[in-house]
CSV table of C-alpha atoms in Angstrom, one decimal:
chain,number,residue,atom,x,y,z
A,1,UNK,CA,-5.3,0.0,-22.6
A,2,UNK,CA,-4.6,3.8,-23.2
A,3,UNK,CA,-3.1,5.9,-20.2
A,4,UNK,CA,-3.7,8.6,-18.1
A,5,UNK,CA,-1.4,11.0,-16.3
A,6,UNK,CA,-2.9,13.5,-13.8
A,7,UNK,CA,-1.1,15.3,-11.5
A,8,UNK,CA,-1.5,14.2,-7.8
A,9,UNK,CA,-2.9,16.9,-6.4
A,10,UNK,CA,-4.0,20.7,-7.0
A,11,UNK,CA,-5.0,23.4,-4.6
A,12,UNK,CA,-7.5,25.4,-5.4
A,13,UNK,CA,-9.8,28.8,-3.5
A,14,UNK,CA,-13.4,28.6,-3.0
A,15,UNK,CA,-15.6,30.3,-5.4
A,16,UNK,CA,-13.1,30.4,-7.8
A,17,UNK,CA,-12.6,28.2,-11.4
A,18,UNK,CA,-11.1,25.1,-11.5
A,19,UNK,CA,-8.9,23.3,-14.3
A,20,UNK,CA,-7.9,19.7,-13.8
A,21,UNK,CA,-5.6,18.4,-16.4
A,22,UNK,CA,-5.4,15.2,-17.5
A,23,UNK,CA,-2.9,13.5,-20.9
A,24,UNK,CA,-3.6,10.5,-23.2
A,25,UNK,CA,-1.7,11.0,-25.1
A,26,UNK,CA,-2.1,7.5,-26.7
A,27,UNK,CA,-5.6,7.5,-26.8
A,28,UNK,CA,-7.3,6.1,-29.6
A,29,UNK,CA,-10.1,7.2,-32.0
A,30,UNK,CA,-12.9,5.4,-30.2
A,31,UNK,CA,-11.9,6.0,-26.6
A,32,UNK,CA,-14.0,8.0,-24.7
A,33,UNK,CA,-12.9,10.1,-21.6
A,34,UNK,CA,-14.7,9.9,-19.0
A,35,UNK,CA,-14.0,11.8,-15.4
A,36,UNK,CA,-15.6,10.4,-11.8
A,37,UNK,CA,-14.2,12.0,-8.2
A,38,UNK,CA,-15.0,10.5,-5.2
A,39,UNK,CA,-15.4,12.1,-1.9
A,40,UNK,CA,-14.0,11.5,0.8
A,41,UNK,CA,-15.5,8.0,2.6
A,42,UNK,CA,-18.1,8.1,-0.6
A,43,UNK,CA,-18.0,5.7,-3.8
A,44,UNK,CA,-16.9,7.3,-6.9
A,45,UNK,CA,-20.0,9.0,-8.9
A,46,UNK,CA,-20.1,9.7,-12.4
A,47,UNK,CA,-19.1,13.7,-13.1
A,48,UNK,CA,-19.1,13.7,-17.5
A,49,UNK,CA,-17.7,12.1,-20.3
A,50,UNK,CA,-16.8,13.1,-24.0
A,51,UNK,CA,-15.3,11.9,-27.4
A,52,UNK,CA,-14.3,15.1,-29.6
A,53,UNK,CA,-16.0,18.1,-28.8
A,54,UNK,CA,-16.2,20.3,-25.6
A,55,UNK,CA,-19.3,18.9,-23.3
A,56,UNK,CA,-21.1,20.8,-20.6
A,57,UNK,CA,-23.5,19.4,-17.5
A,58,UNK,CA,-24.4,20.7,-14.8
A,59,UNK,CA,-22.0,19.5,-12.3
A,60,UNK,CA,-18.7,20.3,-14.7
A,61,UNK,CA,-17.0,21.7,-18.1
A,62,UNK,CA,-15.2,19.1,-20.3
A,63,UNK,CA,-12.5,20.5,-22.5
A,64,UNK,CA,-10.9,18.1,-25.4
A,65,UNK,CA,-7.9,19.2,-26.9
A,66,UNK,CA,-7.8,19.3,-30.9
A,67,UNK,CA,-5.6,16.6,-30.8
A,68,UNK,CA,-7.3,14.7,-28.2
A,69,UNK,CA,-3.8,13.9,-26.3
A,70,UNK,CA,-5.4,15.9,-23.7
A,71,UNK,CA,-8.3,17.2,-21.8
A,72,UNK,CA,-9.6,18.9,-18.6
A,73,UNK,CA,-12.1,19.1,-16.7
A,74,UNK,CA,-13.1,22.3,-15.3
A,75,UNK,CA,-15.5,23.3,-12.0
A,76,UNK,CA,-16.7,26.8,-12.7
A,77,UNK,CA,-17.0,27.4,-9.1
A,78,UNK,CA,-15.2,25.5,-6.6
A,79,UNK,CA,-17.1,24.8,-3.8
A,80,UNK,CA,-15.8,23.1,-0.4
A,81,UNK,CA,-18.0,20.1,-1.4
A,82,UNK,CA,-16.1,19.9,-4.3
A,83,UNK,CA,-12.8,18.5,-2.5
A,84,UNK,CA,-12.5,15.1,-3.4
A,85,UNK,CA,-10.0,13.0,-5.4
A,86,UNK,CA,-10.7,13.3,-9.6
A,87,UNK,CA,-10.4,10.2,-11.7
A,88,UNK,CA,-10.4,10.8,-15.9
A,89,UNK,CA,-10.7,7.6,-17.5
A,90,UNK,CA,-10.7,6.6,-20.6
A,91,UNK,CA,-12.8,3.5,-22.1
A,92,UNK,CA,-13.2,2.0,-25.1
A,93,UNK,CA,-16.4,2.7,-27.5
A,94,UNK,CA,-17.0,-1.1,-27.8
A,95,UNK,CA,-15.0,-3.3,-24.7
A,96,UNK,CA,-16.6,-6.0,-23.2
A,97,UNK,CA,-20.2,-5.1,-25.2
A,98,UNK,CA,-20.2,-1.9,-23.2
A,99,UNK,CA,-19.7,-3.7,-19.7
A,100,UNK,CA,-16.3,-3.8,-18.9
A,101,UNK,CA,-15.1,-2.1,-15.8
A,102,UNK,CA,-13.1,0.7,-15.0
A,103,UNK,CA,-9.6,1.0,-14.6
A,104,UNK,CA,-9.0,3.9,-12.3
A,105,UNK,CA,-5.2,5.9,-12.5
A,106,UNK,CA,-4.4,7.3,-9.2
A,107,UNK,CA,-6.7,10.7,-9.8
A,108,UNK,CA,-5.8,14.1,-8.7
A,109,UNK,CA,-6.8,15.2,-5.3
A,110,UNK,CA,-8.2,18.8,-4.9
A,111,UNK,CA,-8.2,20.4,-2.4
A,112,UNK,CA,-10.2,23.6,-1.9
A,113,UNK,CA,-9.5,26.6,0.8
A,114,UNK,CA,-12.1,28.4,2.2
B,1,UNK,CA,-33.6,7.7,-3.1
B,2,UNK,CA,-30.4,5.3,-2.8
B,3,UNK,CA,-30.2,3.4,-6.0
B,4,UNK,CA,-26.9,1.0,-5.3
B,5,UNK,CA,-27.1,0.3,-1.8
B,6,UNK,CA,-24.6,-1.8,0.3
B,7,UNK,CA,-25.3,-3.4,3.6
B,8,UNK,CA,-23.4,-3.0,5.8
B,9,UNK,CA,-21.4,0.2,5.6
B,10,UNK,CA,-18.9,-1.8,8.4
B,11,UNK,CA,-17.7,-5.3,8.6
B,12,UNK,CA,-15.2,-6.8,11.3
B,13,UNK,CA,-14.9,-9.9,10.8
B,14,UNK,CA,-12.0,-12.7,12.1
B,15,UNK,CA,-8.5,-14.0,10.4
B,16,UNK,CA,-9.9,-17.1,8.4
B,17,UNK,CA,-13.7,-16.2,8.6
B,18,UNK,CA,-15.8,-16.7,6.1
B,19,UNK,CA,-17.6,-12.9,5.1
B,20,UNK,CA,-20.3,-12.4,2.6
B,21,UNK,CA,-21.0,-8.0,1.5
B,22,UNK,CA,-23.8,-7.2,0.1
B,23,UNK,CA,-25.2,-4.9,-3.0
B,24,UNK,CA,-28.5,-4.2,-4.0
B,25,UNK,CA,-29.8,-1.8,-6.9
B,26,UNK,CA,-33.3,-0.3,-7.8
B,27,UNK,CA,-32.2,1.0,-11.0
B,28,UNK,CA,-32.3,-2.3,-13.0
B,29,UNK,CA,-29.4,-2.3,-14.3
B,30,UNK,CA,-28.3,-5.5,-16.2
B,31,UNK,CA,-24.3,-5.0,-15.3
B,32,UNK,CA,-23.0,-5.3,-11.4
B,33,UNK,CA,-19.5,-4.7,-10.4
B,34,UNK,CA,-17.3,-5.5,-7.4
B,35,UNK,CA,-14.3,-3.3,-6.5
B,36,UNK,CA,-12.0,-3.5,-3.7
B,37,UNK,CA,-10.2,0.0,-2.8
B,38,UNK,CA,-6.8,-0.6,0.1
B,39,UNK,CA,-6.5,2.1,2.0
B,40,UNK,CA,-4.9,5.5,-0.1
B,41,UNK,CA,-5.7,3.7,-3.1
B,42,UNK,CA,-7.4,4.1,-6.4
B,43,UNK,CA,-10.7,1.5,-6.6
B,44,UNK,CA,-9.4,-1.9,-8.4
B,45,UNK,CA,-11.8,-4.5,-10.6
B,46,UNK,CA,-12.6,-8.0,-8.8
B,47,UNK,CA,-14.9,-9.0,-11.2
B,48,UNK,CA,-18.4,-8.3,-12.4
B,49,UNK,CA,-22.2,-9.6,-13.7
B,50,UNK,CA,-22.8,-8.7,-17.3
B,51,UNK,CA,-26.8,-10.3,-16.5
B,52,UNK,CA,-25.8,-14.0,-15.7
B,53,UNK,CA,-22.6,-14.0,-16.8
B,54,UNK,CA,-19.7,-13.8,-14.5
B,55,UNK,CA,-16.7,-11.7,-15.6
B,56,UNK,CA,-13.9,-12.8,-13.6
B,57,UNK,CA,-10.6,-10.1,-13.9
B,58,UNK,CA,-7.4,-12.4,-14.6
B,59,UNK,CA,-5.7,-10.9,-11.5
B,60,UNK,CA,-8.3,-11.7,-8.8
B,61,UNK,CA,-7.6,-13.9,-5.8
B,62,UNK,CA,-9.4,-17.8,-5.8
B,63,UNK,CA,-10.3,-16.2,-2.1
B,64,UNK,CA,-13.2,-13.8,-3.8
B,65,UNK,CA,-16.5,-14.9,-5.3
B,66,UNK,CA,-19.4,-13.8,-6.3
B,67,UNK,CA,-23.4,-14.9,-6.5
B,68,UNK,CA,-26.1,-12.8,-8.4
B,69,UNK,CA,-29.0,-14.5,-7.4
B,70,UNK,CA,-31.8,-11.9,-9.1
B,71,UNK,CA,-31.2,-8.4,-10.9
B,72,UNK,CA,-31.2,-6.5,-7.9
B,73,UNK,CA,-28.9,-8.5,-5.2
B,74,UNK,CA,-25.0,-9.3,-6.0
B,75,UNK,CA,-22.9,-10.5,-3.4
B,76,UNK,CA,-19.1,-10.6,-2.7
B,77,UNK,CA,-17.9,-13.5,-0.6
B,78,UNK,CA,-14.7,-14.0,0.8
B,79,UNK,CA,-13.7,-17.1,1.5
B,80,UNK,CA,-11.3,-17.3,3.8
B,81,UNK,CA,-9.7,-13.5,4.8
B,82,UNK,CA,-6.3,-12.3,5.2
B,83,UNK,CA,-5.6,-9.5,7.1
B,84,UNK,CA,-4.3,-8.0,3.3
B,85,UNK,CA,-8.0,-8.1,2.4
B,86,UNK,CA,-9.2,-5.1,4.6
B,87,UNK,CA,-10.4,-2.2,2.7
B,88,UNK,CA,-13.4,-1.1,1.1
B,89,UNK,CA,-15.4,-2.7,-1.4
B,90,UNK,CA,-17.8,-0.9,-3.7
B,91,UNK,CA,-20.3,-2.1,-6.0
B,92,UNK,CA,-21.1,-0.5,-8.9
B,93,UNK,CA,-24.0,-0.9,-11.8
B,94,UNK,CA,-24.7,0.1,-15.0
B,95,UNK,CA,-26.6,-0.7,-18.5
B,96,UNK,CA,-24.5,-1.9,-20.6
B,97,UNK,CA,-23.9,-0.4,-24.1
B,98,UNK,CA,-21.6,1.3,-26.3
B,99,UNK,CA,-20.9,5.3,-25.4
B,100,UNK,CA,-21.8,6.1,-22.2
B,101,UNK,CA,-22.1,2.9,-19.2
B,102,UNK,CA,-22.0,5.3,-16.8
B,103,UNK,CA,-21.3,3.2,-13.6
B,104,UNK,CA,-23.4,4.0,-10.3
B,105,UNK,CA,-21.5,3.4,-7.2
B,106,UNK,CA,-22.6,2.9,-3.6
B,107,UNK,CA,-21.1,4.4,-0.6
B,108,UNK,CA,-19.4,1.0,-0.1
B,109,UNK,CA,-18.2,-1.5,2.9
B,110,UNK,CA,-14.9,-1.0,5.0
B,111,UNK,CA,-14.0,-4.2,5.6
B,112,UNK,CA,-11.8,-4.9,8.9
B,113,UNK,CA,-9.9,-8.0,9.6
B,114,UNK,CA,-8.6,-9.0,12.4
């Protein structure tokens, strides 16, 4: 399975923009990145997902790099409810008939200052 | 509103002693997951229902099993716990298919052993 690397964790102020990196870099044409946090004492919850081009919901911003070796996800406004631990994840178009589980790197924790 | 909900939030149970978690779902989905998450750690795969069908992952201990009885209930059972089995365990669900299987978690069960 294709990698991620994100950095452990990342500091960030309220009420201001957020860019989490993640690299995969040997991701392949029909992996999909997906991203889920988890807060703290919560199960992880869905935040977006996308193949080639830039997606938008309205929990997050994802950003795909050209060469899809990369991508981040970005928070336009950091609120204190946003502190939680970030997981991007990438799965396969077809595994498992569109079952198979994820396999969760170690995430990023952000934390955000008041 | 819950849609994946898992009874109880805390279990204590004893060295050796047999402990069954629970997981139920209102969305009707045809895909239910088991993870177990150790303390500081990201959430691992035990194994999961695609409908019927038990998906077992290669790595998980003889101690765990699992019943779906219905569409809505799933149950983890551990046969016989080790004090190395405390931590949480989350259930997820989805519907299966190719692009998105977004995976719904629930708040999980903090398992204690002693």
């Amino acid at each position: 399975d294709a990698k991620t690397t994100q950095p452990n964790s990342m500091e960030s102020n309220e009420e201001e923009p957020v860019h989490l990196p993640c690299n995969h870099s040997t991701i392949s044409g029909t992996d999909y990145i997906h991203w889920y946090r988890q807060l703290p004492s919560q199960g992880p919850e869905y935040v977006i997902h996308g193949l080639t081009s830039n997606v938008n919901n309205r929990m997050a911003s994802l950003a795909i790099a050209e060469d899809r070796k990369s991508s981040t996800l970005i928070l336009h406004r950091a609120t204190l409810r946003d502190a939680a631990v970030y997981y991007c994840i990438l799965r396969h178009l077809y595994s498992g008939g569109g079952a198979d589980g994820l396999t969760f790197g170690k995430g990023t924790h952000l934390i955000i200052q008041p | 509103d819950a849609m994946v909900i898992q009874n109880p939030r805390y279990q204590v149970t004893q060295f050796g002693k047999p402990v069954t978690l629970s997981c139920s779902q209102t969305l009707n989905h045809n895909v239910m997951y088991w993870y177990q998450q150790k303390s500081s750690q990201a959430p691992k795969l035990l194994f999961h229902y695609y409908d019927k069908d038990f998906n077992n992952e290669a790595d998980t201990p003889d101690n765990f099993q699992s019943r779906r009885p219905n569409t809505s209930f799933c149950f983890l059972d551990i046969r016989s716990p080790g004090l190395g089995d405390a931590a949480m365990y989350l259930c997820a669900t989805s519907r299966a298919g190719p692009v998105k299987n977004i995976q719904y978690f629930g708040a999980g069960t903090r398992l204690s052993v002693l």
